[in-house]
PDB file of C-alpha atoms in Angstrom:
ATOM      1  CA  MET A   1      86.563 -54.786   3.741  1.00 95.00           C
ATOM      2  CA  ILE A   2      87.479 -55.924   0.186  1.00 97.00           C
ATOM      3  CA  ALA A   3      89.204 -53.167  -1.835  1.00 97.00           C
ATOM      4  CA  ASN A   4      86.901 -50.810  -3.703  1.00 94.00           C
ATOM      5  CA  SER A   5      87.304 -50.465  -7.393  1.00 97.00           C
ATOM      6  CA  ARG A   6      88.308 -46.829  -6.831  1.00 96.00           C
ATOM      7  CA  CYS A   7      90.822 -47.940  -4.254  1.00 97.00           C
ATOM      8  CA  ILE A   8      92.327 -50.302  -6.809  1.00 98.00           C
ATOM      9  CA  ALA A   9      92.614 -47.477  -9.383  1.00 97.00           C
ATOM     10  CA  CYS A  10      94.132 -45.315  -6.718  1.00 96.00           C
ATOM     11  CA  ILE A  11      96.803 -47.936  -5.776  1.00 97.00           C
ATOM     12  CA  LEU A  12      97.739 -48.340  -9.360  1.00 98.00           C
ATOM     13  CA  SER A  13      98.077 -44.554  -9.932  1.00 96.00           C
ATOM     14  CA  LYS A  14     100.251 -44.208  -6.800  1.00 95.00           C
ATOM     15  CA  GLN A  15     102.615 -46.910  -8.062  1.00 96.00           C
ATOM     16  CA  GLU A  16     102.879 -45.321 -11.446  1.00 97.00           C
ATOM     17  CA  ARG A  17     103.721 -41.924  -9.835  1.00 94.00           C
ATOM     18  CA  LYS A  18     106.181 -43.672  -7.588  1.00 93.00           C
ATOM     19  CA  ILE A  19     108.324 -44.882 -10.398  1.00 96.00           C
ATOM     20  CA  ARG A  20     107.643 -42.183 -12.919  1.00 96.00           C
ATOM     21  CA  LYS A  21     111.156 -40.521 -12.719  1.00 93.00           C
ATOM     22  CA  ASN A  22     112.913 -43.691 -13.261  1.00 94.00           C
ATOM     23  CA  SER A  23     114.588 -43.725 -16.755  1.00 95.00           C
ATOM     24  CA  ASP A  24     114.350 -47.404 -17.527  1.00 97.00           C
ATOM     25  CA  GLU A  25     111.090 -47.725 -19.362  1.00 98.00           C
ATOM     26  CA  GLN A  26     111.213 -51.421 -19.859  1.00 98.00           C
ATOM     27  CA  LYS A  27     111.758 -51.935 -16.110  1.00 98.00           C
ATOM     28  CA  LYS A  28     108.777 -49.702 -15.298  1.00 98.00           C
ATOM     29  CA  LYS A  29     106.553 -51.543 -17.706  1.00 98.00           C
ATOM     30  CA  GLU A  30     107.495 -54.910 -16.153  1.00 98.00           C
ATOM     31  CA  TYR A  31     106.940 -53.621 -12.651  1.00 98.00           C
ATOM     32  CA  ILE A  32     103.476 -52.139 -13.561  1.00 99.00           C
ATOM     33  CA  HIS A  33     102.496 -55.450 -15.194  1.00 98.00           C
ATOM     34  CA  LYS A  34     103.391 -57.175 -11.815  1.00 98.00           C
ATOM     35  CA  VAL A  35     101.283 -54.629  -9.908  1.00 99.00           C
ATOM     36  CA  LEU A  36      98.362 -55.277 -12.379  1.00 98.00           C
ATOM     37  CA  LYS A  37      98.698 -58.934 -11.702  1.00 98.00           C
ATOM     38  CA  ILE A  38      98.542 -58.495  -8.006  1.00 98.00           C
ATOM     39  CA  LEU A  39      95.511 -56.227  -8.350  1.00 98.00           C
ATOM     40  CA  TYR A  40      93.764 -58.710 -10.603  1.00 98.00           C
ATOM     41  CA  GLU A  41      94.514 -61.774  -8.312  1.00 98.00           C
ATOM     42  CA  TYR A  42      93.865 -60.082  -4.981  1.00 98.00           C
ATOM     43  CA  GLY A  43      92.032 -56.891  -5.432  1.00 97.00           C
ATOM     44  CA  THR A  44      88.666 -58.649  -5.486  1.00 96.00           C
ATOM     45  CA  LYS A  45      89.216 -60.654  -2.266  1.00 97.00           C
ATOM     46  CA  GLU A  46      91.496 -58.664   0.052  1.00 98.00           C
ATOM     47  CA  CYS A  47      91.471 -55.278   1.739  1.00 98.00           C
ATOM     48  CA  ALA A  48      93.602 -52.458   0.319  1.00 98.00           C
ATOM     49  CA  PRO A  49      96.273 -52.542   2.986  1.00 98.00           C
ATOM     50  CA  MET A  50      96.832 -56.204   2.358  1.00 98.00           C
ATOM     51  CA  VAL A  51      97.001 -55.686  -1.400  1.00 98.00           C
ATOM     52  CA  GLU A  52      99.524 -52.765  -0.954  1.00 97.00           C
ATOM     53  CA  LYS A  53     101.653 -55.077   1.234  1.00 97.00           C
ATOM     54  CA  ARG A  54     101.894 -57.555  -1.651  1.00 98.00           C
ATOM     55  CA  ILE A  55     102.800 -54.656  -4.059  1.00 97.00           C
ATOM     56  CA  LYS A  56     105.443 -53.421  -1.540  1.00 95.00           C
ATOM     57  CA  ASP A  57     107.174 -56.857  -1.502  1.00 95.00           C
ATOM     58  CA  ILE A  58     107.300 -56.766  -5.379  1.00 97.00           C
ATOM     59  CA  TYR A  59     108.532 -53.142  -5.403  1.00 97.00           C
ATOM     60  CA  LYS A  60     111.570 -54.191  -3.367  1.00 94.00           C
ATOM     61  CA  GLU A  61     112.516 -56.657  -6.117  1.00 95.00           C
ATOM     62  CA  TYR A  62     112.743 -53.788  -8.618  1.00 96.00           C
ATOM     63  CA  TYR A  63     113.682 -50.583  -6.746  1.00 96.00           C
ATOM     64  CA  GLU A  64     115.214 -49.241  -3.556  1.00 89.00           C
ATOM     65  CA  GLU A  65     112.894 -47.365  -1.367  1.00 78.00           C
ATOM     66  CA  ASP A  66     113.007 -43.718  -2.300  1.00 70.00           C
ATOM     67  CA  VAL A  67     111.607 -42.326   0.923  1.00 81.00           C
ATOM     68  CA  ASP A  68     113.440 -42.549   4.262  1.00 86.00           C
ATOM     69  CA  TYR A  69     110.456 -43.099   6.532  1.00 91.00           C
ATOM     70  CA  ALA A  70     112.573 -43.195   9.593  1.00 94.00           C
ATOM     71  CA  VAL A  71     113.544 -39.470   9.014  1.00 95.00           C
ATOM     72  CA  LEU A  72     110.059 -38.432   8.207  1.00 95.00           C
ATOM     73  CA  LYS A  73     108.637 -40.239  11.168  1.00 97.00           C
ATOM     74  CA  HIS A  74     111.088 -38.626  13.579  1.00 98.00           C
ATOM     75  CA  ARG A  75     110.406 -35.187  12.063  1.00 98.00           C
ATOM     76  CA  TYR A  76     106.606 -35.412  12.644  1.00 98.00           C
ATOM     77  CA  ASN A  77     106.953 -37.037  16.080  1.00 99.00           C
ATOM     78  CA  GLN A  78     109.054 -34.065  17.121  1.00 99.00           C
ATOM     79  CA  TYR A  79     106.763 -31.600  15.355  1.00 98.00           C
ATOM     80  CA  MET A  80     103.790 -32.753  17.375  1.00 99.00           C
ATOM     81  CA  LEU A  81     105.795 -33.185  20.622  1.00 99.00           C
ATOM     82  CA  GLU A  82     106.636 -29.455  20.259  1.00 99.00           C
ATOM     83  CA  LYS A  83     102.924 -28.718  20.221  1.00 98.00           C
ATOM     84  CA  GLU A  84     101.984 -31.185  23.074  1.00 99.00           C
ATOM     85  CA  GLU A  85     101.697 -28.722  25.919  1.00 98.00           C
ATOM     86  CA  GLU A  86      99.708 -26.154  23.956  1.00 98.00           C
ATOM     87  CA  ILE A  87      97.256 -28.843  22.880  1.00 98.00           C
ATOM     88  CA  ARG A  88      97.098 -30.253  26.439  1.00 98.00           C
ATOM     89  CA  ALA A  89      96.131 -26.782  27.651  1.00 97.00           C
ATOM     90  CA  HIS A  90      93.450 -26.359  25.072  1.00 97.00           C
ATOM     91  CA  ILE A  91      91.979 -29.716  25.889  1.00 97.00           C
ATOM     92  CA  GLN A  92      91.982 -29.044  29.624  1.00 93.00           C
ATOM     93  CA  LYS A  93      90.298 -25.674  29.032  1.00 94.00           C
ATOM     94  CA  ASN A  94      87.422 -27.450  27.145  1.00 92.00           C
ATOM     95  CA  ASN A  95      87.558 -30.403  29.559  1.00 88.00           C
ATOM     96  CA  ASP A  96      85.746 -32.846  27.305  1.00 94.00           C
ATOM     97  CA  ILE A  97      86.293 -36.023  25.290  1.00 97.00           C
ATOM     98  CA  GLU A  98      84.887 -34.356  22.189  1.00 98.00           C
ATOM     99  CA  THR A  99      87.893 -32.012  21.873  1.00 98.00           C
ATOM    100  CA  CYS A 100      90.285 -34.950  22.261  1.00 98.00           C
ATOM    101  CA  ILE A 101      88.524 -36.730  19.423  1.00 99.00           C
ATOM    102  CA  LYS A 102      88.713 -33.709  17.129  1.00 99.00           C
ATOM    103  CA  TYR A 103      92.347 -33.376  17.803  1.00 99.00           C
ATOM    104  CA  VAL A 104      93.176 -37.139  17.082  1.00 99.00           C
ATOM    105  CA  CYS A 105      91.150 -36.943  13.908  1.00 99.00           C
ATOM    106  CA  ALA A 106      92.975 -33.690  12.737  1.00 99.00           C
ATOM    107  CA  GLY A 107      96.278 -35.396  13.409  1.00 99.00           C
ATOM    108  CA  ASN A 108      95.225 -38.201  11.153  1.00 99.00           C
ATOM    109  CA  TYR A 109      96.197 -35.828   8.264  1.00 98.00           C
ATOM    110  CA  ILE A 110      99.792 -36.924   8.644  1.00 98.00           C
ATOM    111  CA  ASP A 111      99.481 -39.862   6.278  1.00 97.00           C
ATOM    112  CA  PHE A 112     102.092 -40.539   3.592  1.00 93.00           C
ATOM    113  CA  GLY A 113     100.156 -43.658   2.542  1.00 88.00           C
ATOM    114  CA  VAL A 114      97.559 -41.317   1.089  1.00 89.00           C
ATOM    115  CA  ALA A 115      99.347 -38.058   0.199  1.00 83.00           C
ATOM    116  CA  ASN A 116     102.747 -37.761  -1.575  1.00 76.00           C
ATOM    117  CA  LYS A 117     103.735 -34.993   0.830  1.00 85.00           C
ATOM    118  CA  ILE A 118     102.343 -33.370   3.953  1.00 94.00           C
ATOM    119  CA  ASP A 119     101.319 -29.744   3.824  1.00 96.00           C
ATOM    120  CA  ASP A 120     102.570 -28.405   7.174  1.00 96.00           C
ATOM    121  CA  GLN A 121     100.459 -25.214   6.822  1.00 97.00           C
ATOM    122  CA  LEU A 122      97.275 -27.387   6.303  1.00 97.00           C
ATOM    123  CA  LEU A 123      98.175 -29.513   9.292  1.00 98.00           C
ATOM    124  CA  GLN A 124      98.734 -26.433  11.433  1.00 98.00           C
ATOM    125  CA  GLY A 125      95.390 -25.062  10.231  1.00 98.00           C
ATOM    126  CA  LEU A 126      93.581 -28.138  11.170  1.00 98.00           C
ATOM    127  CA  LEU A 127      95.101 -28.053  14.720  1.00 98.00           C
ATOM    128  CA  ASP A 128      94.470 -24.280  15.122  1.00 98.00           C
ATOM    129  CA  LYS A 129      90.796 -24.539  14.149  1.00 97.00           C
ATOM    130  CA  VAL A 130      90.061 -27.787  15.836  1.00 98.00           C
ATOM    131  CA  ASN A 131      86.928 -26.343  17.483  1.00 96.00           C
ATOM    132  CA  GLU A 132      85.438 -25.829  14.127  1.00 97.00           C
ATOM    133  CA  LEU A 133      85.653 -29.558  13.266  1.00 98.00           C
ATOM    134  CA  LYS A 134      82.296 -31.371  13.395  1.00 97.00           C
ATOM    135  CA  ILE A 135      81.640 -34.689  15.011  1.00 98.00           C
ATOM    136  CA  SER A 136      78.475 -36.368  16.284  1.00 98.00           C
ATOM    137  CA  LYS A 137      77.814 -35.420  19.907  1.00 98.00           C
ATOM    138  CA  LYS A 138      75.515 -38.386  20.072  1.00 98.00           C
ATOM    139  CA  GLU A 139      78.306 -40.707  19.118  1.00 99.00           C
ATOM    140  CA  VAL A 140      80.599 -39.057  21.674  1.00 99.00           C
ATOM    141  CA  ALA A 141      77.874 -39.817  24.307  1.00 99.00           C
ATOM    142  CA  TYR A 142      77.744 -43.482  23.158  1.00 99.00           C
ATOM    143  CA  LEU A 143      81.479 -43.774  23.587  1.00 99.00           C
ATOM    144  CA  GLU A 144      81.433 -42.200  27.016  1.00 99.00           C
ATOM    145  CA  ASP A 145      78.666 -44.601  28.166  1.00 99.00           C
ATOM    146  CA  GLU A 146      80.523 -47.586  26.909  1.00 99.00           C
ATOM    147  CA  LEU A 147      83.835 -46.503  28.489  1.00 99.00           C
ATOM    148  CA  ALA A 148      82.124 -45.932  31.813  1.00 98.00           C
ATOM    149  CA  GLN A 149      80.958 -49.451  31.873  1.00 98.00           C
ATOM    150  CA  ALA A 150      84.036 -51.053  30.288  1.00 99.00           C
ATOM    151  CA  LYS A 151      86.930 -52.736  31.932  1.00 99.00           C
ATOM    152  CA  THR A 152      89.366 -52.800  29.011  1.00 99.00           C
ATOM    153  CA  LEU A 153      90.030 -50.582  26.060  1.00 99.00           C
ATOM    154  CA  LEU A 154      92.203 -51.417  23.018  1.00 99.00           C
ATOM    155  CA  TYR A 155      93.477 -48.293  21.251  1.00 99.00           C
ATOM    156  CA  ILE A 156      94.840 -49.047  17.783  1.00 99.00           C
ATOM    157  CA  THR A 157      97.099 -46.222  16.505  1.00 99.00           C
ATOM    158  CA  ASP A 158      97.714 -45.281  12.913  1.00 99.00           C
ATOM    159  CA  ASN A 159     100.474 -42.773  11.962  1.00 98.00           C
ATOM    160  CA  CYS A 160     103.569 -41.226  13.363  1.00 98.00           C
ATOM    161  CA  GLY A 161     103.168 -37.650  14.670  1.00 99.00           C
ATOM    162  CA  GLU A 162      99.441 -38.155  15.373  1.00 99.00           C
ATOM    163  CA  ILE A 163     100.485 -40.788  17.926  1.00 99.00           C
ATOM    164  CA  VAL A 164     101.401 -37.875  20.197  1.00 99.00           C
ATOM    165  CA  LEU A 165      97.675 -36.856  20.083  1.00 99.00           C
ATOM    166  CA  ASP A 166      96.755 -40.467  20.825  1.00 99.00           C
ATOM    167  CA  LYS A 167      98.927 -40.346  23.846  1.00 99.00           C
ATOM    168  CA  ILE A 168      97.252 -37.233  25.057  1.00 99.00           C
ATOM    169  CA  PHE A 169      93.708 -38.738  24.424  1.00 99.00           C
ATOM    170  CA  ILE A 170      94.655 -41.851  26.261  1.00 99.00           C
ATOM    171  CA  GLU A 171      95.904 -39.895  29.337  1.00 98.00           C
ATOM    172  CA  GLU A 172      92.594 -37.981  29.339  1.00 98.00           C
ATOM    173  CA  LEU A 173      90.760 -41.215  29.258  1.00 99.00           C
ATOM    174  CA  GLN A 174      92.831 -42.522  32.124  1.00 98.00           C
ATOM    175  CA  ASN A 175      91.940 -39.437  34.165  1.00 97.00           C
ATOM    176  CA  LYS A 176      88.255 -39.737  33.519  1.00 98.00           C
ATOM    177  CA  TYR A 177      87.885 -43.585  33.727  1.00 98.00           C
ATOM    178  CA  LYS A 178      90.104 -44.622  36.628  1.00 97.00           C
ATOM    179  CA  ASN A 179      89.296 -48.308  36.487  1.00 97.00           C
ATOM    180  CA  LEU A 180      89.745 -48.655  32.719  1.00 99.00           C
ATOM    181  CA  GLN A 181      92.662 -50.765  31.612  1.00 99.00           C
ATOM    182  CA  ILE A 182      93.994 -49.359  28.310  1.00 99.00           C
ATOM    183  CA  THR A 183      96.417 -51.007  25.905  1.00 99.00           C
ATOM    184  CA  ALA A 184      97.723 -49.446  22.762  1.00 99.00           C
ATOM    185  CA  MET A 185      98.640 -51.274  19.625  1.00 99.00           C
ATOM    186  CA  VAL A 186     100.983 -50.208  16.971  1.00 99.00           C
ATOM    187  CA  ARG A 187     102.112 -51.782  13.670  1.00 99.00           C
ATOM    188  CA  GLY A 188     104.493 -54.803  13.915  1.00 98.00           C
ATOM    189  CA  GLY A 189     107.006 -53.459  11.477  1.00 96.00           C
ATOM    190  CA  ILE A 190     107.714 -50.589   9.072  1.00 94.00           C
ATOM    191  CA  ALA A 191     104.800 -49.769   6.869  1.00 95.00           C
ATOM    192  CA  SER A 192     104.894 -46.350   5.227  1.00 95.00           C
ATOM    193  CA  ASN A 193     104.857 -43.713   8.114  1.00 96.00           C
ATOM    194  CA  ASP A 194     102.614 -45.817  10.303  1.00 98.00           C
ATOM    195  CA  ALA A 195     103.488 -45.849  14.037  1.00 99.00           C
ATOM    196  CA  THR A 196     105.602 -48.724  15.321  1.00 99.00           C
ATOM    197  CA  MET A 197     106.998 -49.520  18.722  1.00 99.00           C
ATOM    198  CA  GLU A 198     110.019 -47.221  18.036  1.00 98.00           C
ATOM    199  CA  ASP A 199     107.555 -44.263  17.606  1.00 99.00           C
ATOM    200  CA  ALA A 200     105.614 -45.260  20.701  1.00 99.00           C
ATOM    201  CA  GLU A 201     108.886 -45.164  22.781  1.00 99.00           C
ATOM    202  CA  GLU A 202     110.050 -41.894  21.158  1.00 99.00           C
ATOM    203  CA  ILE A 203     106.943 -39.957  22.048  1.00 99.00           C
ATOM    204  CA  GLY A 204     106.582 -41.435  25.450  1.00 99.00           C
ATOM    205  CA  LEU A 205     103.445 -43.630  24.935  1.00 99.00           C
ATOM    206  CA  THR A 206     105.167 -46.661  26.426  1.00 99.00           C
ATOM    207  CA  ASN A 207     105.477 -44.665  29.648  1.00 99.00           C
ATOM    208  CA  VAL A 208     101.706 -44.236  29.814  1.00 99.00           C
ATOM    209  CA  VAL A 209     100.178 -47.634  28.916  1.00 99.00           C
ATOM    210  CA  PRO A 210     101.287 -51.092  27.863  1.00 99.00           C
ATOM    211  CA  VAL A 211     101.949 -51.055  24.034  1.00 99.00           C
ATOM    212  CA  ILE A 212     102.081 -54.075  21.779  1.00 99.00           C
ATOM    213  CA  GLY A 213     102.828 -54.534  18.105  1.00 99.00           C
ATOM    214  CA  ASN A 214     100.202 -56.197  15.968  1.00 99.00           C
ATOM    215  CA  GLY A 215     102.661 -58.651  14.364  1.00 99.00           C
ATOM    216  CA  ALA A 216     102.621 -57.378  10.837  1.00 98.00           C
ATOM    217  CA  ALA A 217     104.296 -54.674   8.719  1.00 97.00           C
ATOM    218  CA  ILE A 218     100.911 -53.685   7.066  1.00 98.00           C
ATOM    219  CA  MET A 219      99.180 -50.342   6.874  1.00 98.00           C
ATOM    220  CA  GLY A 220      96.211 -51.695   8.732  1.00 98.00           C
ATOM    221  CA  THR A 221      94.945 -54.460  11.111  1.00 99.00           C
ATOM    222  CA  VAL A 222      94.515 -57.464   8.908  1.00 99.00           C
ATOM    223  CA  LYS A 223      93.016 -60.246  11.077  1.00 97.00           C
ATOM    224  CA  GLU A 224      94.823 -63.139   9.249  1.00 97.00           C
ATOM    225  CA  GLN A 225      98.226 -61.386   9.658  1.00 98.00           C
ATOM    226  CA  LEU A 226      97.959 -60.586  13.353  1.00 99.00           C
ATOM    227  CA  SER A 227     100.051 -62.205  16.209  1.00 99.00           C
ATOM    228  CA  GLU A 228      98.239 -64.301  18.656  1.00 99.00           C
ATOM    229  CA  GLU A 229      98.720 -61.703  21.294  1.00 99.00           C
ATOM    230  CA  ALA A 230      97.061 -58.994  18.985  1.00 99.00           C
ATOM    231  CA  LYS A 231      94.150 -61.291  18.230  1.00 99.00           C
ATOM    232  CA  GLU A 232      93.620 -62.032  21.944  1.00 99.00           C
ATOM    233  CA  LYS A 233      93.571 -58.315  22.793  1.00 99.00           C
ATOM    234  CA  ILE A 234      91.059 -57.541  20.110  1.00 99.00           C
ATOM    235  CA  GLN A 235      88.821 -60.442  21.086  1.00 98.00           C
ATOM    236  CA  ASN A 236      88.870 -59.631  24.752  1.00 98.00           C
ATOM    237  CA  ALA A 237      88.613 -55.788  24.668  1.00 99.00           C
ATOM    238  CA  ASP A 238      85.345 -54.326  25.881  1.00 99.00           C
ATOM    239  CA  VAL A 239      85.854 -51.299  23.644  1.00 99.00           C
ATOM    240  CA  ILE A 240      88.126 -50.764  20.626  1.00 99.00           C
ATOM    241  CA  ILE A 241      89.208 -47.435  19.141  1.00 99.00           C
ATOM    242  CA  ALA A 242      90.828 -47.726  15.732  1.00 99.00           C
ATOM    243  CA  LYS A 243      92.518 -44.721  14.105  1.00 99.00           C
ATOM    244  CA  GLY A 244      92.809 -43.985  10.402  1.00 98.00           C
ATOM    245  CA  MET A 245      91.886 -45.223   6.950  1.00 98.00           C
ATOM    246  CA  GLY A 246      94.085 -48.290   6.987  1.00 98.00           C
ATOM    247  CA  ASN A 247      92.405 -49.543  10.069  1.00 99.00           C
ATOM    248  CA  PHE A 248      88.998 -48.857   8.720  1.00 99.00           C
ATOM    249  CA  GLU A 249      89.812 -50.618   5.335  1.00 98.00           C
ATOM    250  CA  SER A 250      91.169 -53.692   7.132  1.00 99.00           C
ATOM    251  CA  MET A 251      88.811 -53.981  10.150  1.00 99.00           C
ATOM    252  CA  TYR A 252      85.428 -53.085   8.681  1.00 98.00           C
ATOM    253  CA  GLN A 253      83.123 -56.097   8.350  1.00 97.00           C
ATOM    254  CA  GLU A 254      85.577 -58.250  10.220  1.00 98.00           C
ATOM    255  CA  GLU A 255      83.447 -58.611  13.381  1.00 97.00           C
ATOM    256  CA  MET A 256      85.655 -56.398  15.475  1.00 98.00           C
ATOM    257  CA  ASN A 257      83.085 -53.508  15.805  1.00 98.00           C
ATOM    258  CA  PRO A 258      85.467 -50.665  16.732  1.00 99.00           C
ATOM    259  CA  TYR A 259      84.897 -47.017  16.977  1.00 99.00           C
ATOM    260  CA  TYR A 260      86.685 -45.530  13.964  1.00 99.00           C
ATOM    261  CA  LEU A 261      88.411 -42.147  14.206  1.00 99.00           C
ATOM    262  CA  LEU A 262      89.936 -40.676  11.090  1.00 99.00           C
ATOM    263  CA  LEU A 263      90.004 -37.661   8.790  1.00 99.00           C
ATOM    264  CA  CYS A 264      88.394 -37.663   5.342  1.00 98.00           C
ATOM    265  CA  LYS A 265      91.263 -37.495   2.804  1.00 97.00           C
ATOM    266  CA  CYS A 266      89.762 -38.833  -0.403  1.00 94.00           C
ATOM    267  CA  GLU A 267      86.720 -38.430  -2.665  1.00 95.00           C
ATOM    268  CA  LEU A 268      85.529 -41.921  -1.952  1.00 96.00           C
ATOM    269  CA  TYR A 269      85.339 -41.358   1.900  1.00 97.00           C
ATOM    270  CA  LYS A 270      83.779 -37.947   1.247  1.00 96.00           C
ATOM    271  CA  GLU A 271      80.918 -39.666  -0.690  1.00 96.00           C
ATOM    272  CA  THR A 272      80.663 -42.689   1.631  1.00 95.00           C
ATOM    273  CA  PHE A 273      80.399 -40.770   4.918  1.00 96.00           C
ATOM    274  CA  GLY A 274      78.911 -37.630   3.589  1.00 97.00           C
ATOM    275  CA  VAL A 275      81.541 -35.312   4.994  1.00 97.00           C
ATOM    276  CA  GLU A 276      83.763 -32.649   3.452  1.00 97.00           C
ATOM    277  CA  MET A 277      87.427 -33.186   2.803  1.00 98.00           C
ATOM    278  CA  PHE A 278      89.614 -32.714   5.898  1.00 98.00           C
ATOM    279  CA  GLN A 279      86.602 -33.215   8.203  1.00 98.00           C
ATOM    280  CA  PRO A 280      86.544 -35.854  10.944  1.00 99.00           C
ATOM    281  CA  ILE A 281      84.831 -39.309  10.588  1.00 99.00           C
ATOM    282  CA  PHE A 282      83.899 -40.647  13.951  1.00 99.00           C
ATOM    283  CA  CYS A 283      81.526 -43.654  14.330  1.00 98.00           C
ATOM    284  CA  LYS A 284      81.103 -47.103  15.669  1.00 99.00           C
ATOM    285  CA  GLU A 285      80.865 -49.780  13.110  1.00 98.00           C
ATOM    286  CA  GLU A 286      77.505 -51.232  14.201  1.00 98.00           C
ATOM    287  CA  ARG A 287      75.896 -47.712  13.545  1.00 97.00           C
ATOM    288  CA  LEU A 288      77.328 -47.340  10.087  1.00 94.00           C
TER     289      LEU A 288
END
């Protein structure tokens, strides 16, 4: 999906905030001019995650990364691992896919690509009140019907922390659909706090299903940047589940037709999908 004009404005605003505390005004102006050039050249023909990757490469020429994502990722992986058994118990009590979907959407709040910081109280509130989140029961039924007939599922993850919830969801799918072959896909390199192979190993997803990287350090699944293995998995999957905003922005209108699972975290998505902030978005592309 080509970057929306509001996405472009948001990207520019995030970059200005990122360098605001730097005292070298001339350097900041030069950097912002470079960002504007990228937005002008690529903002009308590429998805937001790809544009942000180009900006990230320019940022490294001017500044050192001011956020240690390795520390943040470990923190939120452990944070969610501590809640794993409690969440499993709640899911097993409800005994339905719908509850799993609500949890994985709630966990999508852990997104440093959108927010400057994560409010742990808000995250806990989303997890505690997961039963109050609203998703389409009809869409759940569509997914269940497709999975019952499918042989292969490709599950494309998004962020650290929430990947624990992805693991729980995948295990529930394994229990319900015994003949379904599931593969998980993570990012191919460091991209903000997005989950990589290291995160999959840390939280135990690699012990549950085969996990592959997508071949790119981009906050999304950009078709042209994928490894051949990743392209093959996407092409051959009977069903695809794609988590998060970055996957929606990079996969929508790219003939992949996944089920999108994410949390509404910005005004544009609120208006586009007709949901309130911090409510789930769950739909298959062909029905959008």
